[in-house]
Every structure is written in C-alpha cells, then in structure tokens.
Coordinates of C-alpha atoms in Angstrom, one line a residue:
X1 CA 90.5 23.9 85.3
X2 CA 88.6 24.0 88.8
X3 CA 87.7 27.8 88.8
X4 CA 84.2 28.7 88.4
X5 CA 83.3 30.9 85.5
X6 CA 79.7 30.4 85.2
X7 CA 76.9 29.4 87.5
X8 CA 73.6 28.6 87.4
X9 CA 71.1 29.9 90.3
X10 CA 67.7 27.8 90.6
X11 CA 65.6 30.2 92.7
X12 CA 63.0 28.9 95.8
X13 CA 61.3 30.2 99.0
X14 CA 64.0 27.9 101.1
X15 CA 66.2 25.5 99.5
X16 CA 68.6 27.0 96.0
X17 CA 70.2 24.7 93.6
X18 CA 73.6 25.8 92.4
X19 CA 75.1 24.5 89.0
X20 CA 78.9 25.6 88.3
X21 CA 81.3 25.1 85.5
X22 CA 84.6 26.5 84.4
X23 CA 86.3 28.0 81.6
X24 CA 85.8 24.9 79.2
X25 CA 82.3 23.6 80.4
X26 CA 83.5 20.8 82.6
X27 CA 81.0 20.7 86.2
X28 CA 82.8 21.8 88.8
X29 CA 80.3 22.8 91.6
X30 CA 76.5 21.0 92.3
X31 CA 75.2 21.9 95.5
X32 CA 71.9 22.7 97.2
X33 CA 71.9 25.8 99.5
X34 CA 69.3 26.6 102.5
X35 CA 68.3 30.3 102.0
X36 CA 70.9 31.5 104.6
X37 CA 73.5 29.9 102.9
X38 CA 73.2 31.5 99.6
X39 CA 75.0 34.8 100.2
X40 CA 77.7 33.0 102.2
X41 CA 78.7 31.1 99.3
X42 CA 78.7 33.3 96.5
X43 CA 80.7 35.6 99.0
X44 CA 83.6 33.1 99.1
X45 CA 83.5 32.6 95.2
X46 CA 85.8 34.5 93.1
X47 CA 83.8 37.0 90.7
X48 CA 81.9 35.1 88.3
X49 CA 79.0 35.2 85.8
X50 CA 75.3 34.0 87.7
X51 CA 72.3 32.9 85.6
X52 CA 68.9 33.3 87.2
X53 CA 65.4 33.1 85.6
X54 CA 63.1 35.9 85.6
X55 CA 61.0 34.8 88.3
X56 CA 60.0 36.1 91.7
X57 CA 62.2 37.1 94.2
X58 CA 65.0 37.0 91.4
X59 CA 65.6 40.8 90.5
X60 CA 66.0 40.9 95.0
X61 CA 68.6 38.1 94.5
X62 CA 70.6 39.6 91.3
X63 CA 71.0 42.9 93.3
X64 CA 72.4 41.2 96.5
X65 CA 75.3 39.0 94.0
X66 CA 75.8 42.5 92.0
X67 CA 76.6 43.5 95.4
X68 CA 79.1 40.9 96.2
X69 CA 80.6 41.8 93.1
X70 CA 79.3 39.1 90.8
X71 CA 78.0 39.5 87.2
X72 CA 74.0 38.7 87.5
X73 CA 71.8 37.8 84.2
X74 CA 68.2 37.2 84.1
X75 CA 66.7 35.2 81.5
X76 CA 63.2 34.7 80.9
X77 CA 62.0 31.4 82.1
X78 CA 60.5 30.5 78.6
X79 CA 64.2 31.0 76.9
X80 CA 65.4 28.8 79.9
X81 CA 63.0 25.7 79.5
X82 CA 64.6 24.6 75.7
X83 CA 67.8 23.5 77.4
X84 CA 66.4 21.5 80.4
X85 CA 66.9 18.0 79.8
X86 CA 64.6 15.0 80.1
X87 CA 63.0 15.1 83.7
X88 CA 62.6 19.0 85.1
X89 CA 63.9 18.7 88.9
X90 CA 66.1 21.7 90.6
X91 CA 69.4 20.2 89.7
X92 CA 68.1 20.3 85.9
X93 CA 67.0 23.6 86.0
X94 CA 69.9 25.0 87.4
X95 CA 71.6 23.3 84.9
X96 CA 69.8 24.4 82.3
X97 CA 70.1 28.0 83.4
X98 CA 74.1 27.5 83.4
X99 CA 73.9 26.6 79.9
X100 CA 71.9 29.1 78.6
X101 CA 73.1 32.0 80.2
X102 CA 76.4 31.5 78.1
X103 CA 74.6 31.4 75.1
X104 CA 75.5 34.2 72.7
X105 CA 72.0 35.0 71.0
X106 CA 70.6 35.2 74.9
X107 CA 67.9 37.8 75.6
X108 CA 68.2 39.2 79.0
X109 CA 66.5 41.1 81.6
X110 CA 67.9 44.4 82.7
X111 CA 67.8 44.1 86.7
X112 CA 65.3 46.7 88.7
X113 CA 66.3 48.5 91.2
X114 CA 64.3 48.5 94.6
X115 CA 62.3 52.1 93.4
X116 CA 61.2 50.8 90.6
X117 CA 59.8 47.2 92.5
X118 CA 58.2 50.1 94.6
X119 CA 56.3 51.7 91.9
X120 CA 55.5 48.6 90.4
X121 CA 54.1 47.8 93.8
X122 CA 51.8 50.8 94.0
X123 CA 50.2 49.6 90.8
X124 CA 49.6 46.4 91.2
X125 CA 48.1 47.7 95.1
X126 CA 46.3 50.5 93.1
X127 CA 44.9 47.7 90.7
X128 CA 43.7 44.8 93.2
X129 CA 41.9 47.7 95.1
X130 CA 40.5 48.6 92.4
X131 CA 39.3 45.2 91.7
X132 CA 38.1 44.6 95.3
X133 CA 36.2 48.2 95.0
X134 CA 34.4 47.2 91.8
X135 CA 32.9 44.1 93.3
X136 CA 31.9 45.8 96.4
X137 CA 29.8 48.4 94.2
X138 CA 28.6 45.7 91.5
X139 CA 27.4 43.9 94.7
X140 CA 25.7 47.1 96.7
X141 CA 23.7 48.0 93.3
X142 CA 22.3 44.4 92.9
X143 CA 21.2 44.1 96.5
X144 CA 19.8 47.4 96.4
X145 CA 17.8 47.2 93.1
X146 CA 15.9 44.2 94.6
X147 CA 14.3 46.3 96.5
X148 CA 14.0 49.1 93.9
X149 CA 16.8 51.6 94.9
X150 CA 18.6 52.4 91.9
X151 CA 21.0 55.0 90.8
X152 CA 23.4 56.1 87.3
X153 CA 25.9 54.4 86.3
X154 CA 29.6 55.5 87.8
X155 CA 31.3 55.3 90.3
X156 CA 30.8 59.0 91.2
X157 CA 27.0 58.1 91.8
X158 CA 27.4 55.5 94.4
X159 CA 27.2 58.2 96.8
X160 CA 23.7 58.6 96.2
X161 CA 23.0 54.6 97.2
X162 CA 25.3 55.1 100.4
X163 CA 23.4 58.0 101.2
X164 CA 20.0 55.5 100.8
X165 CA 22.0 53.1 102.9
X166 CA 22.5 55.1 106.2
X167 CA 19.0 56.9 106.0
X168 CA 17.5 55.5 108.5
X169 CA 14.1 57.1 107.8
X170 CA 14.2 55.4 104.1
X171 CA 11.2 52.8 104.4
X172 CA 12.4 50.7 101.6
X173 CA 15.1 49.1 103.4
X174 CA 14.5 46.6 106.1
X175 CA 16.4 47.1 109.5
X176 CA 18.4 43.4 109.0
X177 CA 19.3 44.8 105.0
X178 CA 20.6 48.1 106.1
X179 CA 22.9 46.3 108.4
X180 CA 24.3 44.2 106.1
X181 CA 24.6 46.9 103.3
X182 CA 26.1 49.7 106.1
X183 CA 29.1 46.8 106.0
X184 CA 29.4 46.8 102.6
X185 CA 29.0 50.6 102.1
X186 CA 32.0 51.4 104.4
X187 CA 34.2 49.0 102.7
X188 CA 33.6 50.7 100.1
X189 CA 34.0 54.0 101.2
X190 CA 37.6 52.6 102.8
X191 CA 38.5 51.3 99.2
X192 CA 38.1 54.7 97.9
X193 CA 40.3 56.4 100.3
X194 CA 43.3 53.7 99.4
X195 CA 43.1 53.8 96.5
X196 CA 43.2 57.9 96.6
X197 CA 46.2 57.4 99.1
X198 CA 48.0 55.4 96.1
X199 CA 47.6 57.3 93.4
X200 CA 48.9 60.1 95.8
X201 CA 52.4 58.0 96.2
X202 CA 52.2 57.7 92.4
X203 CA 52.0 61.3 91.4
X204 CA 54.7 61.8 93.8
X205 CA 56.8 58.9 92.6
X206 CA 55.9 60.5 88.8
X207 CA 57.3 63.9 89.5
X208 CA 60.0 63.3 91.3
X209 CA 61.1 60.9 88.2
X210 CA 62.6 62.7 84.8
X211 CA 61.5 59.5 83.2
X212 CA 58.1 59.8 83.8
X213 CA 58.0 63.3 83.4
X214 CA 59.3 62.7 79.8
X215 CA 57.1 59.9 78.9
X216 CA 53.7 62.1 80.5
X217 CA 54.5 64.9 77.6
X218 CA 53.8 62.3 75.0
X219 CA 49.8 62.8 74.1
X220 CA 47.3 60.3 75.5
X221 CA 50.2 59.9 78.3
X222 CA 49.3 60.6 82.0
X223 CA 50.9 59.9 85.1
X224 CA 49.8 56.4 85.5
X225 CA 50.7 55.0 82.3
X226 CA 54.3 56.8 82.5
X227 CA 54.7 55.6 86.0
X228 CA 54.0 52.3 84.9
X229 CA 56.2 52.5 81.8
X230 CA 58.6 54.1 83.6
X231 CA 59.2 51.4 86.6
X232 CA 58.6 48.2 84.1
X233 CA 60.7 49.3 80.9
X234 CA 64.6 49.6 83.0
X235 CA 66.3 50.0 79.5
X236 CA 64.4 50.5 76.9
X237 CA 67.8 49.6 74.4
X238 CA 66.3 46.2 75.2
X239 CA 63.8 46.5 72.7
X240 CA 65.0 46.0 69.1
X241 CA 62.7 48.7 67.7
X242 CA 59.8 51.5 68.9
X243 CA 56.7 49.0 67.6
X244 CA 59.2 45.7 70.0
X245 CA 58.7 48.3 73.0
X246 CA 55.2 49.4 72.1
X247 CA 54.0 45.5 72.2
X248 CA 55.6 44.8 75.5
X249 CA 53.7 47.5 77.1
X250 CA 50.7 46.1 75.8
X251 CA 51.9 42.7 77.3
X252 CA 52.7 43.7 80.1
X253 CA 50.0 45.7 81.1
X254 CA 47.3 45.1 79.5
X255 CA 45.7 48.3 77.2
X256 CA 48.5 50.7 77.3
X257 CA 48.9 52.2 74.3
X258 CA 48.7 55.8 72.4
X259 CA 44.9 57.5 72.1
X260 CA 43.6 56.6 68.6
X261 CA 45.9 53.8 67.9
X262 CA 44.6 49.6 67.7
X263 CA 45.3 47.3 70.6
X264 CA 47.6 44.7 70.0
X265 CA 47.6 41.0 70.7
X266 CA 48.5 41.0 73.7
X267 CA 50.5 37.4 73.6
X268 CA 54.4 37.3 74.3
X269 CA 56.6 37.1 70.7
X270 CA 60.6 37.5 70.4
X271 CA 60.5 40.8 70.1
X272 CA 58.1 41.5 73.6
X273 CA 58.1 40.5 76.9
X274 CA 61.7 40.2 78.1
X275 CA 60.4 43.3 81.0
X276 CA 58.6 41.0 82.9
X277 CA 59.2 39.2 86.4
X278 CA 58.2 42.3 88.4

C-alpha cells in the first residue's frame, strides 16, 4: 500500500522534515520541505492523520492542516523523545513523531484557536512588563536612598520619589543624578500605563468570554486568573480528574490556585502539563 495514512511533521523556522507511512507501517514518504512548501504538499495529500509536537509555532501549523482538511495531533515533546532512535537529527524526530502519534495510550494536546494565543499573549505582555517595571523601581529606590530619599514600600508610593525626581528645587539631588533618574522615572511612568492598557484588553477579553465569566464566580477567582485559565485549559476533559487540572494550572502558571489552599509542586507528572506549548 503506497497511500499515506500517517505522517509525522518535524517543526522549524525554515526547513520541515516530513515522515509518512501507510496503513501497515511501511515508509512511504521522507522529505524535507522549505517553509513555503509545507502547505503545498499537504494540500495535494489525500486526508490523513499529522503528528506535531507541542512546540512553538505548532498550534499556527495544526490550524492551517485542520484547514486543508487533515486530522492534526499535538503531543508533548517529552512523550515524543522515548521513541526517537539513536542519534536525534530532523529525520529522526519526524520519525519518531509518526510513530507515536499512532500510539493508543497517547496524551494529546487540544489545538488553540487564534483568541485564545491572543489572550495568552496579553499575559505573558502583561507579565514581562511587569517584570521590566519592577526593575525599573527596585533600581530608582536604590539610587535614590544613596542619597537619603526614601519612601514606603509599594508600588503606589513611587509617586512620591518621582515627585522628588522632577523637583527641581530639591537640593539633595545633584543636576547630573536628576537627569539620569528623570530617564528612569518616565520609563517607569510608561510601564505603568501598558501595563493598565493590558489589563484593559484583558477585562474586555474576560467579559466578553462565558468561560471566564464562569470560572471568575468561583471564590479567590478574578479576572486574571480566569482569563488565564480560560485561554490555556482548551478542554478541560483533558484532565483525568479536578486535582489533574488543578496541578496543571499550577504548572503552568506558576501560583494559581484557590485562596486558603497549599501550592503544589509545581513540576510536570502524567496527570499535568499536556496544556502547554502556548
């Protein structure tokens, strides 16, 4: 039998590895594929079941085949890696995700759509930000304590230093200081508005979503958590119980978890991180 059943899809920034058998296993198809070739060839193949790992770019990818009219499966790339054999090389993982994608006890991932890559997006903007903003303060309250211009703890005080910055009749500064901490002071000030303008485009992503708006009733839930749950968790069947889904949200994100309740260990088991790949 020449027709291919099953292939396996080795993803890359330019150049794809393709790995196809047929009904009974027997190789019928290795090829390598420039990026602008991929859609071409999948277009001429009959409809057919296509492995990909759970990487970047992938859930972009198994929406384009789905679209063709393919069957697309992602796997984790950590179920993938027991079936590579000997020396790792495109044409071996390729073949390796062929192989496992047929296998029975396979966990897959559900496929996001391009909203929820969008939401997932405004966290992870929302969170680098946030990152970026906390280093700008740490840094303005240690420059300005050496020369004994201090204020409270919280972000909501930093207002005070800024204030300390720009006031030009303020003695304790000198002039080639204040320039350098004017910079730092409107960086921060910038930070703060885009971060507000984010978690804008999340409350509106949150309300118009009846999955977020279900998840923000439970209590200890707000709109960032149930955005976040919401986007990551496509179907939450994927889980095989309430405490699997519960540790994959701790996984994945880091501290989300119900008010008055233990973190978990937040390292990947088999019943946990299969909602990964964003």
């Amino acid at each position: 039998m020449n027709e291919i059943t099953t292939i396996g899809l080795d993803l890359a920034k330019h150049v794809f590895q393709v790995h196809g058998v047929d009904a009974s296993g027997v190789t019928v198809v290795r090829k390598r594929l420039r990026r602008s070739e991929v859609l071409a060839f999948f277009t001429r193949l009959p409809r057919c079941l296509v492995g990909l790992e759970a990487c970047a770019t992938a859930h972009y990818w198994a929406r384009e085949l789905q679209t063709i009219g393919h069957e697309v499966r992602l796997m984790p790339a950590q179920y993938v890696k027991a079936y590579v054999k000997r020396n790792k090389n495109d044409a071996a993982d390729a073949e390796a995700i062929c192989e496992a994608v047929q296998r029975p006890t396979m966990r897959f991932v559900p496929v996001k759509t391009a909203e929820q890559q969008a939401a997932l997006l405004l966290h992870r903007g929302r969170e680098r930000l946030v990152r970026q903003r906390t280093a700008l303060v740490n840094a303005l309250r240690a420059h300005l304590a050496e020369y004994g211009v201090i204020a409270p703890l919280g972000l909501r005080n930093v207002a005070r230093l800024i204030a300390i910055v720009r006031d030009e009749i303020d003695t304790r500064l000198p002039a080639p200081a204040r320039q350098v901490l004017e910079v730092l002071a409107t960086q921060v000030e910038q930070l703060e508005a885009a971060v507000a303008a984010l978690e804008k485009q999340l409350i509106a992503w949150h309300k118009a979503n009846p999955v977020s708006q279900r998840l923000a009733t439970i209590p200890g839930i707000g709109p960032v958590i149930a955005t976040a749950v919401a986007a990551t968790v496509v179907e939450a069947s994927g889980f095989r119980s309430g405490r699997g889904s519960r540790r994959g949200w701790v996984w994945c994100h880091g501290n989300i978890r119900p008010v008055g309740k233990p973190a978990l260990a937040a390292s990947p088991s088999a019943a946990t991180g299969i909602y990964d790949a964003f």
